[in-house]
C-alpha cells in the first residue's frame, strides 16, 4: 500500500490467508501476504481473483474471498469511519486534506461517514517491529549457507562459514531485524517484549472488531507524508520505520486493506487514501476503492 500510495497506483493487501504463500520466502509469517500493484481497481480485482483461493500446499489459505460469489454476497458499503489518530498533526497537511476530500466525496455519494477512536492503534508500530523482528529472526535462521543462502568462499571453519555467510548474504536492515528479533526472544526479555507485544496485538484486533460492529469500512491516509527522496531516510532507521505507522495496523490484525490514488501534492507527488475492512471483505473494499477512484477521476476531468 505504501509504494502504491507513493506512485499513484492501486495497492491491495488481501485478507490474511486469501492468497497462497507457497514458494514465497517467509519474512514475518503472521503478517506476510501476497498482494498486487495495479493501474486501477478493475485490474487489481482481476489479478486478485486469479491469485486467490485455497491451496493444499499452504495450510492457512482460505477460499471464497475473491470472485463473483464473494462480490455478490457483499452488500454495498454504507457506513464508513475515519480513524481519528490517522489524521493527527503529525500527518502532512496535504495528506490530511486529500483524505478529507475523499470523505466529503463519499458523503456526497450517500455514505455515512463519522470519526472513530481506536485507542490501541497507537501501539501498532511498536508491536509490529517486536513481533515482526522476532519472526524475521526465526524465519531467516535457516539461511546458513549450507541448506539455503549465500555460501562464502572465505570461510575456513564451520563457525567461520556461518558467520561469513550471514554477514555477506544479508543487507544491513536484514541484520538489524535479526538482532532485534533475537533480543526480544532471548531469555529474560521474552516476557517483557515479545509476549507483551502479542497481548497488545490482541487488543488492537479487538479495537478493529468493535469498530466493524458499527461500520462497514475504515478510511485514512496510507502514509504520513507524500513520497520522500531516494535514500533520504536510510541513514535513520527510526524515521524510515515511522513511515509505516499508518499501514501496519491492518497488517498485524490480518485485515484486508487497499491504497487508492486520491490526489497529488502541490509538488505533484501522488497521495493515496487507505481503506480497511473486516476479514474477508476484500471485494467490498474494492467496490469502495472504485468509488473513490471514479470520484477522483471525475474531479480531475472537471478541472
GROMACS .gro file of C-alpha atoms in nm:
model
  303
    1UNK     CA    1   0.000   0.000   0.000
    2UNK     CA    2   0.276   0.246   0.079
    3UNK     CA    3   0.463   0.215  -0.252
    4UNK     CA    4   0.125   0.224  -0.427
    5UNK     CA    5   0.038   0.548  -0.250
    6UNK     CA    6   0.376   0.698  -0.338
    7UNK     CA    7   0.342   0.604  -0.705
    8UNK     CA    8  -0.022   0.684  -0.776
    9UNK     CA    9  -0.140   0.326  -0.833
   10UNK     CA   10  -0.373   0.083  -0.655
   11UNK     CA   11  -0.217  -0.143  -0.391
   12UNK     CA   12  -0.401  -0.443  -0.244
   13UNK     CA   13  -0.319  -0.617   0.084
   14UNK     CA   14  -0.566  -0.907   0.094
   15UNK     CA   15  -0.709  -1.078   0.400
   16UNK     CA   16  -0.450  -1.297   0.567
   17UNK     CA   17  -0.477  -1.639   0.404
   18UNK     CA   18  -0.659  -1.524   0.089
   19UNK     CA   19  -0.357  -1.592  -0.134
   20UNK     CA   20  -0.118  -1.887  -0.109
   21UNK     CA   21   0.234  -1.811   0.010
   22UNK     CA   22   0.373  -2.142  -0.112
   23UNK     CA   23   0.718  -2.072  -0.258
   24UNK     CA   24   0.746  -1.726  -0.102
   25UNK     CA   25   1.047  -1.661   0.123
   26UNK     CA   26   0.899  -1.604   0.467
   27UNK     CA   27   0.975  -1.280   0.650
   28UNK     CA   28   0.715  -1.227   0.922
   29UNK     CA   29   0.482  -1.526   0.889
   30UNK     CA   30   0.186  -1.382   1.079
   31UNK     CA   31   0.171  -1.071   0.858
   32UNK     CA   32   0.311  -1.191   0.523
   33UNK     CA   33   0.062  -1.174   0.237
   34UNK     CA   34   0.081  -1.173  -0.142
   35UNK     CA   35  -0.091  -0.869  -0.292
   36UNK     CA   36  -0.079  -0.669  -0.613
   37UNK     CA   37   0.008  -0.328  -0.751
   38UNK     CA   38  -0.223  -0.228  -1.037
   39UNK     CA   39  -0.303   0.072  -1.251
   40UNK     CA   40  -0.668   0.075  -1.145
   41UNK     CA   41  -0.919  -0.114  -0.930
   42UNK     CA   42  -1.052  -0.321  -1.223
   43UNK     CA   43  -0.704  -0.460  -1.291
   44UNK     CA   44  -0.648  -0.518  -0.919
   45UNK     CA   45  -0.973  -0.714  -0.893
   46UNK     CA   46  -0.884  -0.926  -1.198
   47UNK     CA   47  -0.537  -1.008  -1.061
   48UNK     CA   48  -0.663  -1.092  -0.713
   49UNK     CA   49  -0.934  -1.323  -0.846
   50UNK     CA   50  -0.665  -1.515  -1.034
   51UNK     CA   51  -0.427  -1.533  -0.736
   52UNK     CA   52  -0.668  -1.604  -0.450
   53UNK     CA   53  -0.805  -1.935  -0.335
   54UNK     CA   54  -0.741  -2.248  -0.135
   55UNK     CA   55  -0.405  -2.417  -0.180
   56UNK     CA   56  -0.329  -2.763  -0.039
   57UNK     CA   57   0.039  -2.661  -0.015
   58UNK     CA   58  -0.041  -2.373   0.222
   59UNK     CA   59  -0.243  -2.475   0.525
   60UNK     CA   60  -0.354  -2.123   0.618
   61UNK     CA   61  -0.524  -2.043   0.287
   62UNK     CA   62  -0.897  -1.979   0.280
   63UNK     CA   63  -1.150  -1.980  -0.003
   64UNK     CA   64  -1.436  -1.754  -0.105
   65UNK     CA   65  -1.261  -1.419  -0.051
   66UNK     CA   66  -1.238  -1.309  -0.414
   67UNK     CA   67  -1.463  -1.390  -0.707
   68UNK     CA   68  -1.816  -1.339  -0.835
   69UNK     CA   69  -1.967  -1.528  -0.540
   70UNK     CA   70  -1.784  -1.313  -0.285
   71UNK     CA   71  -1.884  -0.996  -0.470
   72UNK     CA   72  -2.249  -1.100  -0.487
   73UNK     CA   73  -2.256  -1.176  -0.117
   74UNK     CA   74  -2.123  -0.837  -0.015
   75UNK     CA   75  -2.376  -0.560   0.038
   76UNK     CA   76  -2.278  -0.208  -0.058
   77UNK     CA   77  -2.072  -0.021   0.199
   78UNK     CA   78  -2.285   0.246   0.367
   79UNK     CA   79  -2.117   0.338   0.695
   80UNK     CA   80  -1.752   0.445   0.691
   81UNK     CA   81  -1.539   0.574   0.979
   82UNK     CA   82  -1.234   0.798   0.960
   83UNK     CA   83  -0.966   0.684   1.204
   84UNK     CA   84  -0.903   0.996   1.412
   85UNK     CA   85  -0.547   0.902   1.508
   86UNK     CA   86  -0.461   0.879   1.138
   87UNK     CA   87  -0.549   1.247   1.094
   88UNK     CA   88  -0.331   1.396   1.367
   89UNK     CA   89  -0.098   1.696   1.333
   90UNK     CA   90   0.189   1.453   1.275
   91UNK     CA   91   0.044   1.376   0.932
   92UNK     CA   92   0.135   1.610   0.644
   93UNK     CA   93  -0.137   1.877   0.591
   94UNK     CA   94  -0.173   1.794   0.220
   95UNK     CA   95  -0.219   1.427   0.302
   96UNK     CA   96  -0.489   1.512   0.559
   97UNK     CA   97  -0.667   1.744   0.316
   98UNK     CA   98  -0.666   1.482   0.041
   99UNK     CA   99  -0.825   1.235   0.283
  100UNK     CA  100  -1.087   1.493   0.383
  101UNK     CA  101  -1.168   1.550   0.017
  102UNK     CA  102  -1.236   1.177  -0.023
  103UNK     CA  103  -1.453   1.178   0.288
  104UNK     CA  104  -1.663   1.466   0.151
  105UNK     CA  105  -1.698   1.285  -0.182
  106UNK     CA  106  -1.822   0.972  -0.005
  107UNK     CA  107  -2.072   1.178   0.194
  108UNK     CA  108  -2.197   1.334  -0.128
  109UNK     CA  109  -2.238   0.985  -0.275
  110UNK     CA  110  -2.473   0.892   0.010
  111UNK     CA  111  -2.236   0.725   0.256
  112UNK     CA  112  -2.249   0.792   0.627
  113UNK     CA  113  -1.900   0.898   0.736
  114UNK     CA  114  -1.808   0.956   1.101
  115UNK     CA  115  -1.490   0.974   1.307
  116UNK     CA  116  -1.378   0.697   1.538
  117UNK     CA  117  -1.114   0.650   1.808
  118UNK     CA  118  -0.919   0.325   1.815
  119UNK     CA  119  -0.707   0.376   2.128
  120UNK     CA  120  -0.475   0.076   2.090
  121UNK     CA  121  -0.369   0.156   1.734
  122UNK     CA  122  -0.102   0.396   1.856
  123UNK     CA  123   0.096   0.093   1.975
  124UNK     CA  124   0.078  -0.081   1.637
  125UNK     CA  125   0.422   0.023   1.515
  126UNK     CA  126   0.594  -0.098   1.833
  127UNK     CA  127   0.402  -0.427   1.821
  128UNK     CA  128   0.484  -0.474   1.452
  129UNK     CA  129   0.857  -0.427   1.494
  130UNK     CA  130   0.876  -0.652   1.801
  131UNK     CA  131   0.666  -0.937   1.662
  132UNK     CA  132   0.788  -0.890   1.304
  133UNK     CA  133   1.156  -0.885   1.403
  134UNK     CA  134   1.110  -1.198   1.615
  135UNK     CA  135   0.955  -1.379   1.318
  136UNK     CA  136   1.227  -1.250   1.084
  137UNK     CA  137   1.497  -1.384   1.315
  138UNK     CA  138   1.324  -1.722   1.326
  139UNK     CA  139   1.247  -1.747   0.954
  140UNK     CA  140   1.589  -1.634   0.835
  141UNK     CA  141   1.775  -1.868   1.071
  142UNK     CA  142   1.776  -2.136   0.801
  143UNK     CA  143   1.986  -1.915   0.570
  144UNK     CA  144   2.316  -2.053   0.695
  145UNK     CA  145   2.491  -2.104   0.359
  146UNK     CA  146   2.458  -2.481   0.383
  147UNK     CA  147   2.093  -2.552   0.313
  148UNK     CA  148   1.995  -2.205   0.189
  149UNK     CA  149   2.154  -1.872   0.117
  150UNK     CA  150   2.493  -1.743   0.008
  151UNK     CA  151   2.794  -1.972   0.053
  152UNK     CA  152   3.108  -1.776   0.146
  153UNK     CA  153   3.435  -1.868  -0.022
  154UNK     CA  154   3.642  -1.717   0.260
  155UNK     CA  155   3.540  -1.947   0.544
  156UNK     CA  156   3.797  -2.194   0.680
  157UNK     CA  157   3.591  -2.350   0.962
  158UNK     CA  158   3.224  -2.431   1.019
  159UNK     CA  159   3.192  -2.137   1.261
  160UNK     CA  160   3.352  -1.907   1.002
  161UNK     CA  161   3.111  -2.041   0.742
  162UNK     CA  162   2.802  -1.950   0.943
  163UNK     CA  163   2.936  -1.606   1.031
  164UNK     CA  164   3.068  -1.520   0.683
  165UNK     CA  165   2.759  -1.647   0.501
  166UNK     CA  166   2.521  -1.441   0.709
  167UNK     CA  167   2.748  -1.137   0.712
  168UNK     CA  168   2.784  -1.130   0.333
  169UNK     CA  169   2.437  -1.261   0.248
  170UNK     CA  170   2.226  -1.013   0.445
  171UNK     CA  171   2.192  -0.639   0.397
  172UNK     CA  172   2.214  -0.401   0.698
  173UNK     CA  173   1.835  -0.388   0.751
  174UNK     CA  174   1.815  -0.769   0.748
  175UNK     CA  175   2.084  -0.786   1.015
  176UNK     CA  176   1.919  -0.514   1.222
  177UNK     CA  177   1.590  -0.701   1.236
  178UNK     CA  178   1.757  -1.035   1.308
  179UNK     CA  179   1.943  -0.878   1.601
  180UNK     CA  180   1.625  -0.714   1.735
  181UNK     CA  181   1.432  -1.038   1.692
  182UNK     CA  182   1.687  -1.250   1.876
  183UNK     CA  183   1.695  -0.991   2.154
  184UNK     CA  184   1.318  -0.987   2.215
  185UNK     CA  185   1.307  -1.368   2.206
  186UNK     CA  186   1.601  -1.414   2.443
  187UNK     CA  187   1.572  -1.540   2.796
  188UNK     CA  188   1.481  -1.258   3.032
  189UNK     CA  189   1.331  -1.040   2.759
  190UNK     CA  190   1.070  -1.270   2.605
  191UNK     CA  191   0.804  -1.183   2.864
  192UNK     CA  192   0.895  -0.814   2.873
  193UNK     CA  193   0.879  -0.760   2.497
  194UNK     CA  194   0.751  -1.040   2.274
  195UNK     CA  195   0.476  -1.177   2.499
  196UNK     CA  196   0.359  -0.827   2.592
  197UNK     CA  197   0.353  -0.727   2.223
  198UNK     CA  198   0.133  -1.025   2.141
  199UNK     CA  199  -0.109  -0.925   2.417
  200UNK     CA  200  -0.130  -0.570   2.282
  201UNK     CA  201  -0.178  -0.714   1.934
  202UNK     CA  202  -0.492  -0.886   2.062
  203UNK     CA  203  -0.617  -0.553   2.198
  204UNK     CA  204  -0.557  -0.389   1.858
  205UNK     CA  205  -0.754  -0.668   1.689
  206UNK     CA  206  -1.033  -0.613   1.942
  207UNK     CA  207  -1.036  -0.240   1.856
  208UNK     CA  208  -1.094  -0.328   1.491
  209UNK     CA  209  -1.357  -0.589   1.576
  210UNK     CA  210  -1.557  -0.339   1.780
  211UNK     CA  211  -1.527  -0.078   1.504
  212UNK     CA  212  -1.658  -0.319   1.242
  213UNK     CA  213  -1.956  -0.386   1.463
  214UNK     CA  214  -2.066  -0.031   1.380
  215UNK     CA  215  -1.902   0.047   1.046
  216UNK     CA  216  -1.854  -0.133   0.716
  217UNK     CA  217  -1.507   0.011   0.650
  218UNK     CA  218  -1.243   0.245   0.789
  219UNK     CA  219  -1.059   0.514   0.596
  220UNK     CA  220  -0.744   0.718   0.644
  221UNK     CA  221  -0.414   0.809   0.478
  222UNK     CA  222  -0.171   0.541   0.362
  223UNK     CA  223   0.143   0.722   0.477
  224UNK     CA  224   0.205   1.031   0.691
  225UNK     CA  225   0.383   1.208   0.404
  226UNK     CA  226   0.399   1.203   0.025
  227UNK     CA  227   0.696   1.018  -0.125
  228UNK     CA  228   1.038   1.116   0.011
  229UNK     CA  229   1.358   1.128  -0.191
  230UNK     CA  230   1.550   0.809  -0.264
  231UNK     CA  231   1.790   0.738   0.022
  232UNK     CA  232   1.664   1.035   0.225
  233UNK     CA  233   1.583   0.830   0.537
  234UNK     CA  234   1.803   0.523   0.504
  235UNK     CA  235   2.060   0.666   0.747
  236UNK     CA  236   1.792   0.695   1.019
  237UNK     CA  237   1.602   0.364   1.062
  238UNK     CA  238   1.357   0.517   1.312
  239UNK     CA  239   1.241   0.779   1.060
  240UNK     CA  240   1.202   0.507   0.800
  241UNK     CA  241   1.004   0.287   1.040
  242UNK     CA  242   0.770   0.576   1.123
  243UNK     CA  243   0.664   0.588   0.758
  244UNK     CA  244   0.489   0.255   0.824
  245UNK     CA  245   0.284   0.384   1.115
  246UNK     CA  246  -0.046   0.404   0.922
  247UNK     CA  247  -0.012   0.082   0.724
  248UNK     CA  248   0.095  -0.167   0.993
  249UNK     CA  249  -0.228  -0.178   1.200
  250UNK     CA  250  -0.416  -0.367   0.927
  251UNK     CA  251  -0.116  -0.595   0.877
  252UNK     CA  252  -0.085  -0.708   1.237
  253UNK     CA  253  -0.463  -0.764   1.251
  254UNK     CA  254  -0.464  -0.969   0.927
  255UNK     CA  255  -0.725  -0.741   0.769
  256UNK     CA  256  -0.773  -0.655   0.402
  257UNK     CA  257  -0.668  -0.301   0.310
  258UNK     CA  258  -0.626  -0.108  -0.012
  259UNK     CA  259  -0.445   0.203  -0.121
  260UNK     CA  260  -0.616   0.402  -0.395
  261UNK     CA  261  -0.484   0.720  -0.564
  262UNK     CA  262  -0.673   1.020  -0.425
  263UNK     CA  263  -0.485   1.328  -0.539
  264UNK     CA  264  -0.148   1.498  -0.566
  265UNK     CA  265   0.054   1.737  -0.352
  266UNK     CA  266   0.148   2.088  -0.464
  267UNK     CA  267   0.480   1.941  -0.571
  268UNK     CA  268   0.293   1.697  -0.797
  269UNK     CA  269   0.356   1.389  -0.583
  270UNK     CA  270   0.081   1.126  -0.566
  271UNK     CA  271  -0.116   1.086  -0.242
  272UNK     CA  272  -0.307   0.769  -0.162
  273UNK     CA  273  -0.601   0.701   0.066
  274UNK     CA  274  -0.632   0.372   0.255
  275UNK     CA  275  -0.949   0.175   0.315
  276UNK     CA  276  -0.959  -0.112   0.568
  277UNK     CA  277  -1.233  -0.371   0.613
  278UNK     CA  278  -1.321  -0.679   0.819
  279UNK     CA  279  -1.159  -1.011   0.737
  280UNK     CA  280  -1.280  -1.150   0.401
  281UNK     CA  281  -1.444  -0.820   0.298
  282UNK     CA  282  -1.192  -0.777   0.015
  283UNK     CA  283  -1.442  -0.750  -0.271
  284UNK     CA  284  -1.647  -0.495  -0.076
  285UNK     CA  285  -1.334  -0.283  -0.022
  286UNK     CA  286  -1.254  -0.298  -0.392
  287UNK     CA  287  -1.601  -0.161  -0.467
  288UNK     CA  288  -1.543   0.128  -0.223
  289UNK     CA  289  -1.199   0.195  -0.370
  290UNK     CA  290  -1.357   0.203  -0.714
  291UNK     CA  291  -1.600   0.471  -0.597
  292UNK     CA  292  -1.308   0.680  -0.470
  293UNK     CA  293  -1.122   0.621  -0.796
  294UNK     CA  294  -1.419   0.737  -1.005
  295UNK     CA  295  -1.470   1.042  -0.785
  296UNK     CA  296  -1.105   1.145  -0.822
  297UNK     CA  297  -1.121   1.091  -1.199
  298UNK     CA  298  -1.442   1.294  -1.228
  299UNK     CA  299  -1.293   1.579  -1.026
  300UNK     CA  300  -0.981   1.578  -1.242
  301UNK     CA  301  -1.187   1.588  -1.562
  302UNK     CA  302  -1.393   1.879  -1.425
  303UNK     CA  303  -1.074   2.081  -1.392
   0.00000   0.00000   0.00000
